[in-house]
Short mmCIF file of C-alpha atoms and ligand atoms in Angstrom, two decimals:
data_model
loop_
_atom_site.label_atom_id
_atom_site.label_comp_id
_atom_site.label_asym_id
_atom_site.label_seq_id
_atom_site.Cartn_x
_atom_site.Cartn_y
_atom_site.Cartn_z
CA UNK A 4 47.28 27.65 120.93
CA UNK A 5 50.10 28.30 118.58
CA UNK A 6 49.68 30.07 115.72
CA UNK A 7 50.18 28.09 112.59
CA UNK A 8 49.85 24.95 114.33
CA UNK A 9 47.92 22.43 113.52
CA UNK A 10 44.92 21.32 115.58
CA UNK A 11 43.95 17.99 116.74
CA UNK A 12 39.91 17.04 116.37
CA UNK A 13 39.31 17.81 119.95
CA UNK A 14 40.60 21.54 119.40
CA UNK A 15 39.32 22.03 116.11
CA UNK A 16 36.02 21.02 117.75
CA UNK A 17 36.49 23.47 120.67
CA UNK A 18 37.19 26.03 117.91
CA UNK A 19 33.63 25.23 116.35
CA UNK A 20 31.67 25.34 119.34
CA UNK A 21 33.18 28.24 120.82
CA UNK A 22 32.01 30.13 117.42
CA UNK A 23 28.63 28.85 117.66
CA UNK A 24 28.47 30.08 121.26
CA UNK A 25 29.62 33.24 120.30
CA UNK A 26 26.87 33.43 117.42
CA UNK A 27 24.22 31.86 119.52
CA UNK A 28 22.13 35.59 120.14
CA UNK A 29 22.25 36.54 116.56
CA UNK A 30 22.00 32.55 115.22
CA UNK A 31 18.54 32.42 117.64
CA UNK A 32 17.35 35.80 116.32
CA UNK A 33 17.55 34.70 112.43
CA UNK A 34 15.48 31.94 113.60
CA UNK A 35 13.31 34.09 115.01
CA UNK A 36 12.71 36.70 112.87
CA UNK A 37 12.26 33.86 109.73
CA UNK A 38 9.38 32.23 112.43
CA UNK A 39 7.57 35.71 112.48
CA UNK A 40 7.68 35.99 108.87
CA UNK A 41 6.61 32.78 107.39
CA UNK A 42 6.38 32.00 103.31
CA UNK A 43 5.50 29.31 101.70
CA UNK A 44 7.49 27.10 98.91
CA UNK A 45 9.04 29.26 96.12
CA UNK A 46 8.05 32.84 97.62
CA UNK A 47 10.49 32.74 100.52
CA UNK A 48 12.07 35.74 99.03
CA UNK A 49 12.52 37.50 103.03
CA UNK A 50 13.67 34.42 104.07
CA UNK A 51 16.10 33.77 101.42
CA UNK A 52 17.41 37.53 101.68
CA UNK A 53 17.98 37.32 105.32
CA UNK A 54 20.08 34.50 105.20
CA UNK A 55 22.11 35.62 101.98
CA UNK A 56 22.90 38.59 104.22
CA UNK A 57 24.21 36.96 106.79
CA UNK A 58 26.21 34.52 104.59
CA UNK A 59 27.32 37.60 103.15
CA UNK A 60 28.66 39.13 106.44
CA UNK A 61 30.88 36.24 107.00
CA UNK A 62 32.72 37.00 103.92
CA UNK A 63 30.96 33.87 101.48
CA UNK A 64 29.85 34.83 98.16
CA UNK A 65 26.69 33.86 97.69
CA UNK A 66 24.54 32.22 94.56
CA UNK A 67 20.91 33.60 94.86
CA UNK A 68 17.62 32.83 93.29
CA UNK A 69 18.06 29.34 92.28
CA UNK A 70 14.80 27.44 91.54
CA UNK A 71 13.51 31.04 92.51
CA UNK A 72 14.69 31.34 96.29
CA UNK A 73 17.33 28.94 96.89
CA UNK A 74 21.10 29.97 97.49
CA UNK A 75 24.21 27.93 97.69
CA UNK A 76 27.51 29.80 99.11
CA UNK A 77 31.01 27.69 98.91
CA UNK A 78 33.69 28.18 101.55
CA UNK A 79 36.96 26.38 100.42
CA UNK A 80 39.65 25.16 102.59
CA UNK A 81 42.25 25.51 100.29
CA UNK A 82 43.46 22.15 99.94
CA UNK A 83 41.41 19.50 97.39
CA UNK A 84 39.04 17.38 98.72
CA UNK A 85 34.94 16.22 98.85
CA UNK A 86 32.35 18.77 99.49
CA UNK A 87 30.39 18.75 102.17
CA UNK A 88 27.05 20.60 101.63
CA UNK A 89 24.44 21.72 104.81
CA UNK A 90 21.20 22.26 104.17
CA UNK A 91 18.44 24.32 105.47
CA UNK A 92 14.67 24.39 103.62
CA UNK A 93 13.36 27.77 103.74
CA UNK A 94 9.75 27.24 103.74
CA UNK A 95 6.92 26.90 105.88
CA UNK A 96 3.60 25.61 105.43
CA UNK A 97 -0.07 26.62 105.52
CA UNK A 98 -1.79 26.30 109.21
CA UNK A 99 -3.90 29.12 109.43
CA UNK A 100 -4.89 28.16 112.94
CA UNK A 101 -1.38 28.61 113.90
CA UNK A 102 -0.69 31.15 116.15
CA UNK A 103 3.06 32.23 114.21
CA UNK A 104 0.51 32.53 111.26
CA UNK A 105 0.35 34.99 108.53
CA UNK A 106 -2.91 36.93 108.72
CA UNK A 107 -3.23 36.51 105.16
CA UNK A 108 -1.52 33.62 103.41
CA UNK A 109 -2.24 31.41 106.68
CA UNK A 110 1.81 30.72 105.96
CA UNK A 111 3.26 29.36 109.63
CA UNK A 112 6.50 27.78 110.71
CA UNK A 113 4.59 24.71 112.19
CA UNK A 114 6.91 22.23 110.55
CA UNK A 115 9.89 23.97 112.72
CA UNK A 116 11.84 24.95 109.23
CA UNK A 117 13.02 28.60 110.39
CA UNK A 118 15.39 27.18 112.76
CA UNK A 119 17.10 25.66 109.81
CA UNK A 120 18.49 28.49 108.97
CA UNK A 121 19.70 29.50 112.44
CA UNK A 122 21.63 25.70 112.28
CA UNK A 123 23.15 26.58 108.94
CA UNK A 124 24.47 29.72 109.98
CA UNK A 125 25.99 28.24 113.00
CA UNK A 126 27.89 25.81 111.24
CA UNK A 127 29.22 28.78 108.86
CA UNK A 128 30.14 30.67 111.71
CA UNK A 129 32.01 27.66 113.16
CA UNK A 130 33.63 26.28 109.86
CA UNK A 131 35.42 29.49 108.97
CA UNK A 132 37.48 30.39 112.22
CA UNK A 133 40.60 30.73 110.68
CA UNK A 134 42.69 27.93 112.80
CA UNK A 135 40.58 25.79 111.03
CA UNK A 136 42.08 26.26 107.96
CA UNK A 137 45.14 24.29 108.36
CA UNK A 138 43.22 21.34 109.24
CA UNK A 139 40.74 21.05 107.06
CA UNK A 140 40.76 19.76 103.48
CA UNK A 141 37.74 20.12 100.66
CA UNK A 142 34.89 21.98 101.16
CA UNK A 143 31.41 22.80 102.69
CA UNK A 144 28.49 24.45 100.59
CA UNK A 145 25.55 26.03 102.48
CA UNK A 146 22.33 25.60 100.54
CA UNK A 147 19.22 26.98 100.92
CA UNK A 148 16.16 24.70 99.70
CA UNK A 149 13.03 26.06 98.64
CA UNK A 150 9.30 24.22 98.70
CA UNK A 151 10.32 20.91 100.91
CA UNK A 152 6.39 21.41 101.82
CA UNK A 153 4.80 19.50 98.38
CA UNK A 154 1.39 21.94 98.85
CA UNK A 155 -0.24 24.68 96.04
CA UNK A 156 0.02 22.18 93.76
CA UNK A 157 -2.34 24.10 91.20
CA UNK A 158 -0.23 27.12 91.47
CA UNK A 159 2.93 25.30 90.93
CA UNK A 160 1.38 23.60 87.82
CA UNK A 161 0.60 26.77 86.39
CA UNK A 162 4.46 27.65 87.24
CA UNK A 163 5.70 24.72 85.27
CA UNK A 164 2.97 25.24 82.09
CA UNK A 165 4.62 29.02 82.36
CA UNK A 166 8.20 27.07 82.10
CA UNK A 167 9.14 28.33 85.49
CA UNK A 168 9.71 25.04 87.10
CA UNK A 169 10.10 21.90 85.98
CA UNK A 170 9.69 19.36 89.08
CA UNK A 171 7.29 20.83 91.96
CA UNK A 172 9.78 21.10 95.40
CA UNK A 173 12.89 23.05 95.74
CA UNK A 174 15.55 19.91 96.11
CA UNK A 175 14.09 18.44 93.10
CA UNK A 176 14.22 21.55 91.15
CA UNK A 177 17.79 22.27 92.23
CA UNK A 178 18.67 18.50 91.54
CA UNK A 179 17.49 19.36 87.86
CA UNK A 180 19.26 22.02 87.95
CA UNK A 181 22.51 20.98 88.93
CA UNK A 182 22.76 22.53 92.13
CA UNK A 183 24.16 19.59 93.80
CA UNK A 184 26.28 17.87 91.10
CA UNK A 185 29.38 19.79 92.59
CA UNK A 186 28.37 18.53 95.74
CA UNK A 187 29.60 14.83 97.40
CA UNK A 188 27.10 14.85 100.27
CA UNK A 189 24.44 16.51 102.22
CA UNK A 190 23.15 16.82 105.48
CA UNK A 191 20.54 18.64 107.47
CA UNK A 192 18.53 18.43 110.60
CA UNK A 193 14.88 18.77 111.06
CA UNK A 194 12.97 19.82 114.46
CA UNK A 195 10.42 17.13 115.85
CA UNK A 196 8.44 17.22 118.86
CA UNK A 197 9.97 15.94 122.26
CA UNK A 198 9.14 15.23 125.76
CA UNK A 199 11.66 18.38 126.58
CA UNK A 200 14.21 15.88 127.11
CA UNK A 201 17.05 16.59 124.67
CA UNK A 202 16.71 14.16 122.40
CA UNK A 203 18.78 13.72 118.79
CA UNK A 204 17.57 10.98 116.37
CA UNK A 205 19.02 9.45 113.88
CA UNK A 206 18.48 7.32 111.49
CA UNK A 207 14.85 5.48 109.58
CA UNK A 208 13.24 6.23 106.80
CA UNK A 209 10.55 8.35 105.34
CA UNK A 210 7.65 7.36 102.72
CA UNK A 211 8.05 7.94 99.18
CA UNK A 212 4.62 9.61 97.71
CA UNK A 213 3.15 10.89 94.45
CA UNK A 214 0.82 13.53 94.31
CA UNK A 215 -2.47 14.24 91.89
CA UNK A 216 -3.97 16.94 90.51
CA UNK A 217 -7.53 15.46 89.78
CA UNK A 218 -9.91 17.64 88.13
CA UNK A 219 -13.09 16.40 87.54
CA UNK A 220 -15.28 17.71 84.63
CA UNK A 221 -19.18 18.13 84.62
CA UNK A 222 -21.84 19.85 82.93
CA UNK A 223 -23.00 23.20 84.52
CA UNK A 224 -26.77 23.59 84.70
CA UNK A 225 -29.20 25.52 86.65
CA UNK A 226 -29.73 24.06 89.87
CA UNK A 227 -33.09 24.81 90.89
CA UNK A 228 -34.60 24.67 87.55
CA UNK A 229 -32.25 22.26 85.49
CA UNK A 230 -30.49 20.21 87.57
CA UNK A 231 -31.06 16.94 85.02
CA UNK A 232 -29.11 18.19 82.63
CA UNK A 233 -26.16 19.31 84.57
CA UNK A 234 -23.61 16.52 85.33
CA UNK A 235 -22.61 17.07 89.12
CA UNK A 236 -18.55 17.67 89.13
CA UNK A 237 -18.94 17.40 92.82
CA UNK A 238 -21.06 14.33 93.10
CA UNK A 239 -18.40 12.50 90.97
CA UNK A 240 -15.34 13.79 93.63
CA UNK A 241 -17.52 12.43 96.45
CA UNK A 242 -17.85 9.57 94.73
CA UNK A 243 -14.63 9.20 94.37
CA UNK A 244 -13.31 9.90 97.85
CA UNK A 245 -15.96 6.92 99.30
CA UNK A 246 -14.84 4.47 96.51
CA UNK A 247 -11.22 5.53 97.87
CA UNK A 248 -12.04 5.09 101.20
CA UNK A 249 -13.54 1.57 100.37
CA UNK A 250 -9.26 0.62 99.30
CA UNK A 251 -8.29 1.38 102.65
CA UNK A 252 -9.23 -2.11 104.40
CA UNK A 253 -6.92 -3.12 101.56
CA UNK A 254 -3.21 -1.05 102.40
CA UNK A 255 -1.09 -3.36 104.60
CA UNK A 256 0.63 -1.67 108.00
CA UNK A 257 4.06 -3.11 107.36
CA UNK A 258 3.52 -0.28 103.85
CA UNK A 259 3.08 2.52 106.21
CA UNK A 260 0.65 3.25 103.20
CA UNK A 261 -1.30 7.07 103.86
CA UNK A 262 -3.78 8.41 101.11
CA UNK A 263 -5.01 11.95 102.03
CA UNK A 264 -6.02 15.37 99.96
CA UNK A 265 -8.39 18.34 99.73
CA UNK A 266 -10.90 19.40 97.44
CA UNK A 267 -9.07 22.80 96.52
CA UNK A 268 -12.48 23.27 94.10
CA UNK A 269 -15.59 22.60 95.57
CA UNK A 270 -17.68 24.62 92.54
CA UNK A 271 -18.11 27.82 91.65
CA UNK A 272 -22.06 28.92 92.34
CA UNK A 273 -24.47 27.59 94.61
CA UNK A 274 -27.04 28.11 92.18
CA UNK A 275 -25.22 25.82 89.22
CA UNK A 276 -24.57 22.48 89.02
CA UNK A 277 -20.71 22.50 89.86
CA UNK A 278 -18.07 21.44 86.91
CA UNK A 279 -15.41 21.60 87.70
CA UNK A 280 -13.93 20.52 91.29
CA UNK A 281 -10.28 19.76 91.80
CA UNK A 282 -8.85 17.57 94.32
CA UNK A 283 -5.28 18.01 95.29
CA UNK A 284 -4.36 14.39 96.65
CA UNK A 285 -1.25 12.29 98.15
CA UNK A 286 -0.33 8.80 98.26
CA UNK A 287 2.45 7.72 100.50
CA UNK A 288 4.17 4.51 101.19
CA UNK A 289 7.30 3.05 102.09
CA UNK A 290 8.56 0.92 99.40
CA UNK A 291 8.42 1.88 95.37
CA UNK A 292 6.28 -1.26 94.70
CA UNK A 293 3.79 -0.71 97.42
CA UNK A 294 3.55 2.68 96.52
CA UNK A 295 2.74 1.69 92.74
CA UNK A 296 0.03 -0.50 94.26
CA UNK A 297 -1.91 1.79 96.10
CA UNK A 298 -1.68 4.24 93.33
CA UNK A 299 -3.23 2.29 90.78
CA UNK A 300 -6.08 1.77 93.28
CA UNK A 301 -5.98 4.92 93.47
CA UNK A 302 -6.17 6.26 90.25
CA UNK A 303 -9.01 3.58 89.65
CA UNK A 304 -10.96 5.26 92.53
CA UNK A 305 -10.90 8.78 90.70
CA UNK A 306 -12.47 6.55 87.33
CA UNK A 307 -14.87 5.48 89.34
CA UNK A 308 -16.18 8.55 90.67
CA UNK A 309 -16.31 10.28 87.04
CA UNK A 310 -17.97 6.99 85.63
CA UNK A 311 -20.34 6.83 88.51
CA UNK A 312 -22.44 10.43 87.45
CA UNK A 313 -21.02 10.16 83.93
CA UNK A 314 -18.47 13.18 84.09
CA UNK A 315 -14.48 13.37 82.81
CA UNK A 316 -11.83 13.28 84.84
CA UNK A 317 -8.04 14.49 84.28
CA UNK A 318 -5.67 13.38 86.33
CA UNK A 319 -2.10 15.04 86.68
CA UNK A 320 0.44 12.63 88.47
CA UNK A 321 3.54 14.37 89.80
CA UNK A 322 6.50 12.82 90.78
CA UNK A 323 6.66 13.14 94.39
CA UNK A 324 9.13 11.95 97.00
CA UNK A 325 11.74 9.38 96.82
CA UNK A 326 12.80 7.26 100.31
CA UNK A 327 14.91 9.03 102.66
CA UNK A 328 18.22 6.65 102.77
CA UNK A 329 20.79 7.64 105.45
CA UNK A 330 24.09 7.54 104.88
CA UNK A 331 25.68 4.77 107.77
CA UNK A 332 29.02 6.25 107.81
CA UNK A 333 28.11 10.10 107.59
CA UNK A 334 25.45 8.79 110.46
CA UNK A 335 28.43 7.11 112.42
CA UNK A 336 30.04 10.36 112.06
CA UNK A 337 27.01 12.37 112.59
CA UNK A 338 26.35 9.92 116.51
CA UNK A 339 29.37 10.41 117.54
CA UNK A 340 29.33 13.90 117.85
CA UNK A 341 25.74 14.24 118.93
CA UNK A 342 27.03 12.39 122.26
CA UNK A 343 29.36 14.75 123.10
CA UNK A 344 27.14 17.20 122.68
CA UNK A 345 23.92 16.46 124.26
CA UNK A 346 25.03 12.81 125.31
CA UNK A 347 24.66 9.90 124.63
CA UNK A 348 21.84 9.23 126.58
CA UNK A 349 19.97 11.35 124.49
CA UNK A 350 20.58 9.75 120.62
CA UNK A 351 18.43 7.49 119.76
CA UNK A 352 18.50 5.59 116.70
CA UNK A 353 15.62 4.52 114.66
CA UNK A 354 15.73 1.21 112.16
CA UNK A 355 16.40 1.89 109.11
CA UNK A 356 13.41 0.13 107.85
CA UNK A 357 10.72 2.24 110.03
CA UNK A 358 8.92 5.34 108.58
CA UNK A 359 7.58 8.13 110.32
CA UNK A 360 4.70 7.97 107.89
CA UNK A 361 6.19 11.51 106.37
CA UNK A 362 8.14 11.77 102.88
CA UNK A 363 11.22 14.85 102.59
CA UNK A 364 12.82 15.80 99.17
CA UNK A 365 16.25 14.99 101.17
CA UNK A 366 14.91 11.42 99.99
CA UNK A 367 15.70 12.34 96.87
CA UNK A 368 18.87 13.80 97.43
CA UNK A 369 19.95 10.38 99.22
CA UNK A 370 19.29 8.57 96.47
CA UNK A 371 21.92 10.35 94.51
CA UNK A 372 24.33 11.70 97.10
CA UNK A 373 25.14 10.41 100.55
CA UNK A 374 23.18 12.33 102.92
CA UNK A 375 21.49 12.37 106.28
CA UNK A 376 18.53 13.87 107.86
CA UNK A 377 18.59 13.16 111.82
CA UNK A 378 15.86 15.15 114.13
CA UNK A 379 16.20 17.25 116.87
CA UNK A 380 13.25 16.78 119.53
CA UNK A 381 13.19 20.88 120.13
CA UNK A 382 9.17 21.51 119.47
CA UNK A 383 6.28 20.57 121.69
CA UNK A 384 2.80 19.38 120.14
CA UNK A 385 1.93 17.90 116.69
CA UNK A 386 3.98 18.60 113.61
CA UNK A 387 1.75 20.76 110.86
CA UNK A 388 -0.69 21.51 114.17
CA UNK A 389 -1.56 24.70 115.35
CA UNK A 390 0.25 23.49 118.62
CA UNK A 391 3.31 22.93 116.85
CA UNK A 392 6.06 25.46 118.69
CA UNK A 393 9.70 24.94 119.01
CA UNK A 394 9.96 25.36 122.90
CA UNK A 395 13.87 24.74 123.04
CA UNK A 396 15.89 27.26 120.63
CA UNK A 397 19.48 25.69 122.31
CA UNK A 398 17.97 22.62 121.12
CA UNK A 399 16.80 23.57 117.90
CA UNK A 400 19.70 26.22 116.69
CA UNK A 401 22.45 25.79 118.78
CA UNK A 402 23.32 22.18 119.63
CA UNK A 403 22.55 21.39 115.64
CA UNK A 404 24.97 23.56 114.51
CA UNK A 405 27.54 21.94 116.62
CA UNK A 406 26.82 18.84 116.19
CA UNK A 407 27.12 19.13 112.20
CA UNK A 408 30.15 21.21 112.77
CA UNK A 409 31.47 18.76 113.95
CA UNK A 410 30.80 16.20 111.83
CA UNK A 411 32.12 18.64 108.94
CA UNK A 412 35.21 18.78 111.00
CA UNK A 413 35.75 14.62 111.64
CA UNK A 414 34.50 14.15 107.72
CA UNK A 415 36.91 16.96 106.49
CA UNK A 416 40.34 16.79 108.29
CA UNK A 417 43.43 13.75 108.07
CA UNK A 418 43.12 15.17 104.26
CA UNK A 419 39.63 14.61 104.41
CA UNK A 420 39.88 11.20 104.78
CA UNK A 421 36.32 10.09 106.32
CA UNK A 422 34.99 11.98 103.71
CA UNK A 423 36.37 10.07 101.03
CA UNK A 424 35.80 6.65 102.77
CA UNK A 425 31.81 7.81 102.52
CA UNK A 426 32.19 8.68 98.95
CA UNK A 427 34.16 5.23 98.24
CA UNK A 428 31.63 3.10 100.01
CA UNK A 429 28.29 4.97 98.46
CA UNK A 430 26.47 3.15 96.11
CA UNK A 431 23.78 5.52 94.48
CA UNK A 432 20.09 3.99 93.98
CA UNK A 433 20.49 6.12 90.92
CA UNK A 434 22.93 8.04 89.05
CA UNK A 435 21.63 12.40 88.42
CA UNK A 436 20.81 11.25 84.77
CA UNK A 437 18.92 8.44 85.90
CA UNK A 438 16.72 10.46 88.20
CA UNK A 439 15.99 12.96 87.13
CA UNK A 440 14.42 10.77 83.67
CA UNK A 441 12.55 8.51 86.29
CA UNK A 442 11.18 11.66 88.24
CA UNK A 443 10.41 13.06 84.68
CA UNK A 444 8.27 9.82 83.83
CA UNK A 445 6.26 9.72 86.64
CA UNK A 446 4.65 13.21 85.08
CA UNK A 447 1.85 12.31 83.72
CA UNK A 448 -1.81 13.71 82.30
CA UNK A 449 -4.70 11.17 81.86
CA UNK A 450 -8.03 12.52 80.42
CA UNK A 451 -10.76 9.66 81.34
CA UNK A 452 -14.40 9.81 79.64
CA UNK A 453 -17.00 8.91 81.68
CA UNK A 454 -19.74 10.25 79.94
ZN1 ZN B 530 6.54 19.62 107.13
ZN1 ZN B 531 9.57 19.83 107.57
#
């Protein structure tokens, strides 16, 4: 090739995956060394430091420590144009029966996030070979997402009453923050177990959910000698798990409707009547209205237990996930590359209307921002399972970063024309402003009396 000339796609593409092969020892190895180090949401500070260093090497300047541990680095092309941000979520998740677990947090990598990283990196590598330069117009950001896993809920409370945070997950926090408002549209990938063929998929949906912090409040008492005038904290979280259960006949299939949680506070002596239990629960379903349906059931269920054994109950709602939308043309984009590289045999598309029962804070990102979150089938067993592995690190690392390469490449060149047909045909569910006062909303305390 010419110096100074300019490419066509094809080359520019060549280019990109020539870097990524290049990179693909040291891209794996990130990967790697993230896996065998896990954190969870808003500690990744190793994590976060490994890939600022390695964003640093290529010559990016790098933002650290937003919402804590996330990072955003900007790599111009030099000629005006949208931006183009990939993502990667730092965190992992707590499976202490995993065997890539921390001995002590129980922190493991079973949701397949440290590969992220190594897919990020990849495209950096690829996107700033110089003959790229004279193609491409605009700019890509690489940002680093903290807490995508919406767990420690009491901890991050305590974070937000010490004015640390003010939303609960790492997108949402950098939403509020303004992280992304420079920023036309996203894109990541996420791992997802396969039947080691090499599958990409793209497009559906994911749930939208709302979490609770549910405390319930009792009377401590002695429990041998006094257990008539204690008022059982416990009792009235039982009860409110089996009048919760009694809802379920109730949730309709086509809702993709989940309720789940964990008593995070069973009591605090066996000896005293327990008062004070928390439960840390979820509530997922597909659509906003059938989400605010099963909620309110929900939240009459907790009631119910305090009123049953006389107790109080406070219950925290937190504004949880919003609908993952993809973006058709950044998909369109996004499917025509994955052919080339793993063929098209191997993309599958899902409706847009089915969930994986799941929620992502990319949801709320698409409902802002065109975005898209396709999957990679790189992992063997069950997602959050101790058997959760990623058995296929060309799948999971390599072909990701050229794919989105790629897709940076069609979106950004022609004077980044693709790019700005996505931005001109994007209607937003919401504007920032307007999300970030709905999320806001949904944060709420209620202190019911049941005694
Ligand atoms: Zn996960
Ligand atoms: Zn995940």
């Amino acid at each position: 090739m010419a110096s100074g000339a300019i490419l066509t796609g094809s080359e520019a593409r060549s280019v990109a995956y020539s870097a990524v092969d290049r990179a693909t020892r040291e891209l794996v190895g990130t990967s790697k060394k993230i896996y065998v180090e896990p954190e969870v949401g808003f500690r990744e500070r190793k994590t976060s430091a490994l890939i600022a260093r390695s964003l640093r090497a290529l010559g990016l300047t790098v933002e650290e420590g937003i919402a804590h541990t996330g990072l955003k680095a900007v790599y111009d092309f030099g000629r005006p144009g949208p931006r183009v941000a990939v993502i990667c979520e730092l965190d992992a998740l707590r499976v202490p029966s995993h065997p890539g677990s921390d001995p002590e947090s129980g922190a493991a990598h079973a949701c397949g996030h440290h590969t992220q990283a190594g897919m990020m990196l990849g495209v950096a590598q690829a996107l700033i070979q110089p003959e790229l330069r004279g193609l491409l117009s605009g700019s890509v950001a690489f940002i680093a997402t903290p807490a995508e896993e919406f767990i420690d809920v009491s901890e991050r409370l305590e974070m937000k009453r010490a004015g640390l945070l003010q939303f609960l997950s790492g997108k949402q926090e950098m939403l509020r923050l303004g992280t992304f408002d420079d920023v036309d549209m996203a894109m990541m990938m996420h791992t997802a177990a396969g039947d080691g063929s090499p599958r990409i998929t793209v497009g559906g949906t994911s749930n939208a959910h709302v979490v609770h912090h549910v405390r319930f409040i009792g009377r401590s008492a002695h429990a041998g000698g006094a257990p008539d005038r204690g008022i059982n904290a416990l009792q009235a979280a039982m009860l409110a798990l089996n009048a919760i259960n009694t809802q379920r006949e109730t949730l309709q299939e086509k809702h993709v409707a989940r309720i789940h949680g964990i008593i995070t506070k069973g009591g605090t002596a066996v000896n005293a009547i327990p008062d004070n239990v928390v439960y840390e629960g979820r509530v997922r379903a597909m659509t906003p209205d059938a989400l605010a349906d099963v909620n309110e059931k929900v939240l009459r269920c907790y009631r119910a237990g305090a009123l049953g054994v006389g107790a109080d109950v406070e219950i925290t709602t937190i504004p949880g996930y919003l609908s993952m939308r993809n973006n058709p043309d950044m998909q369109d984009a996004f499917s025509r590359n994955a052919e080339t590289v793993v063929g098209a045999s191997n993309l599958r598309h899902t409706e847009d209307a089915e969930s994986r029962g799941g929620s992502t804070d990319m949801g709320d990102l698409s409902t802002v921002i065109p975005a898209i979150h396709p999957y990679t089938s790189a992992a063997t067993g069950t997602g959050h399972g101790p058997d959760y592995v990623i058995t296929d690190y060309d799948l999971a690392v390599v072909a990701p970063a050229k794919i989105m390469s790629a897709t940076v490449i069609d979106l950004l060149s022609n004077d980044a024309a693709e790019a700005r047909r996505v931005v001109g045909n994007y209607k937003p569910l919401m504007s920032r402003s307007q999300y970030l006062a709905t999320q806001a909303e949904r944060f709420q305390t209620e202190m019911y009396k049941g005694r």
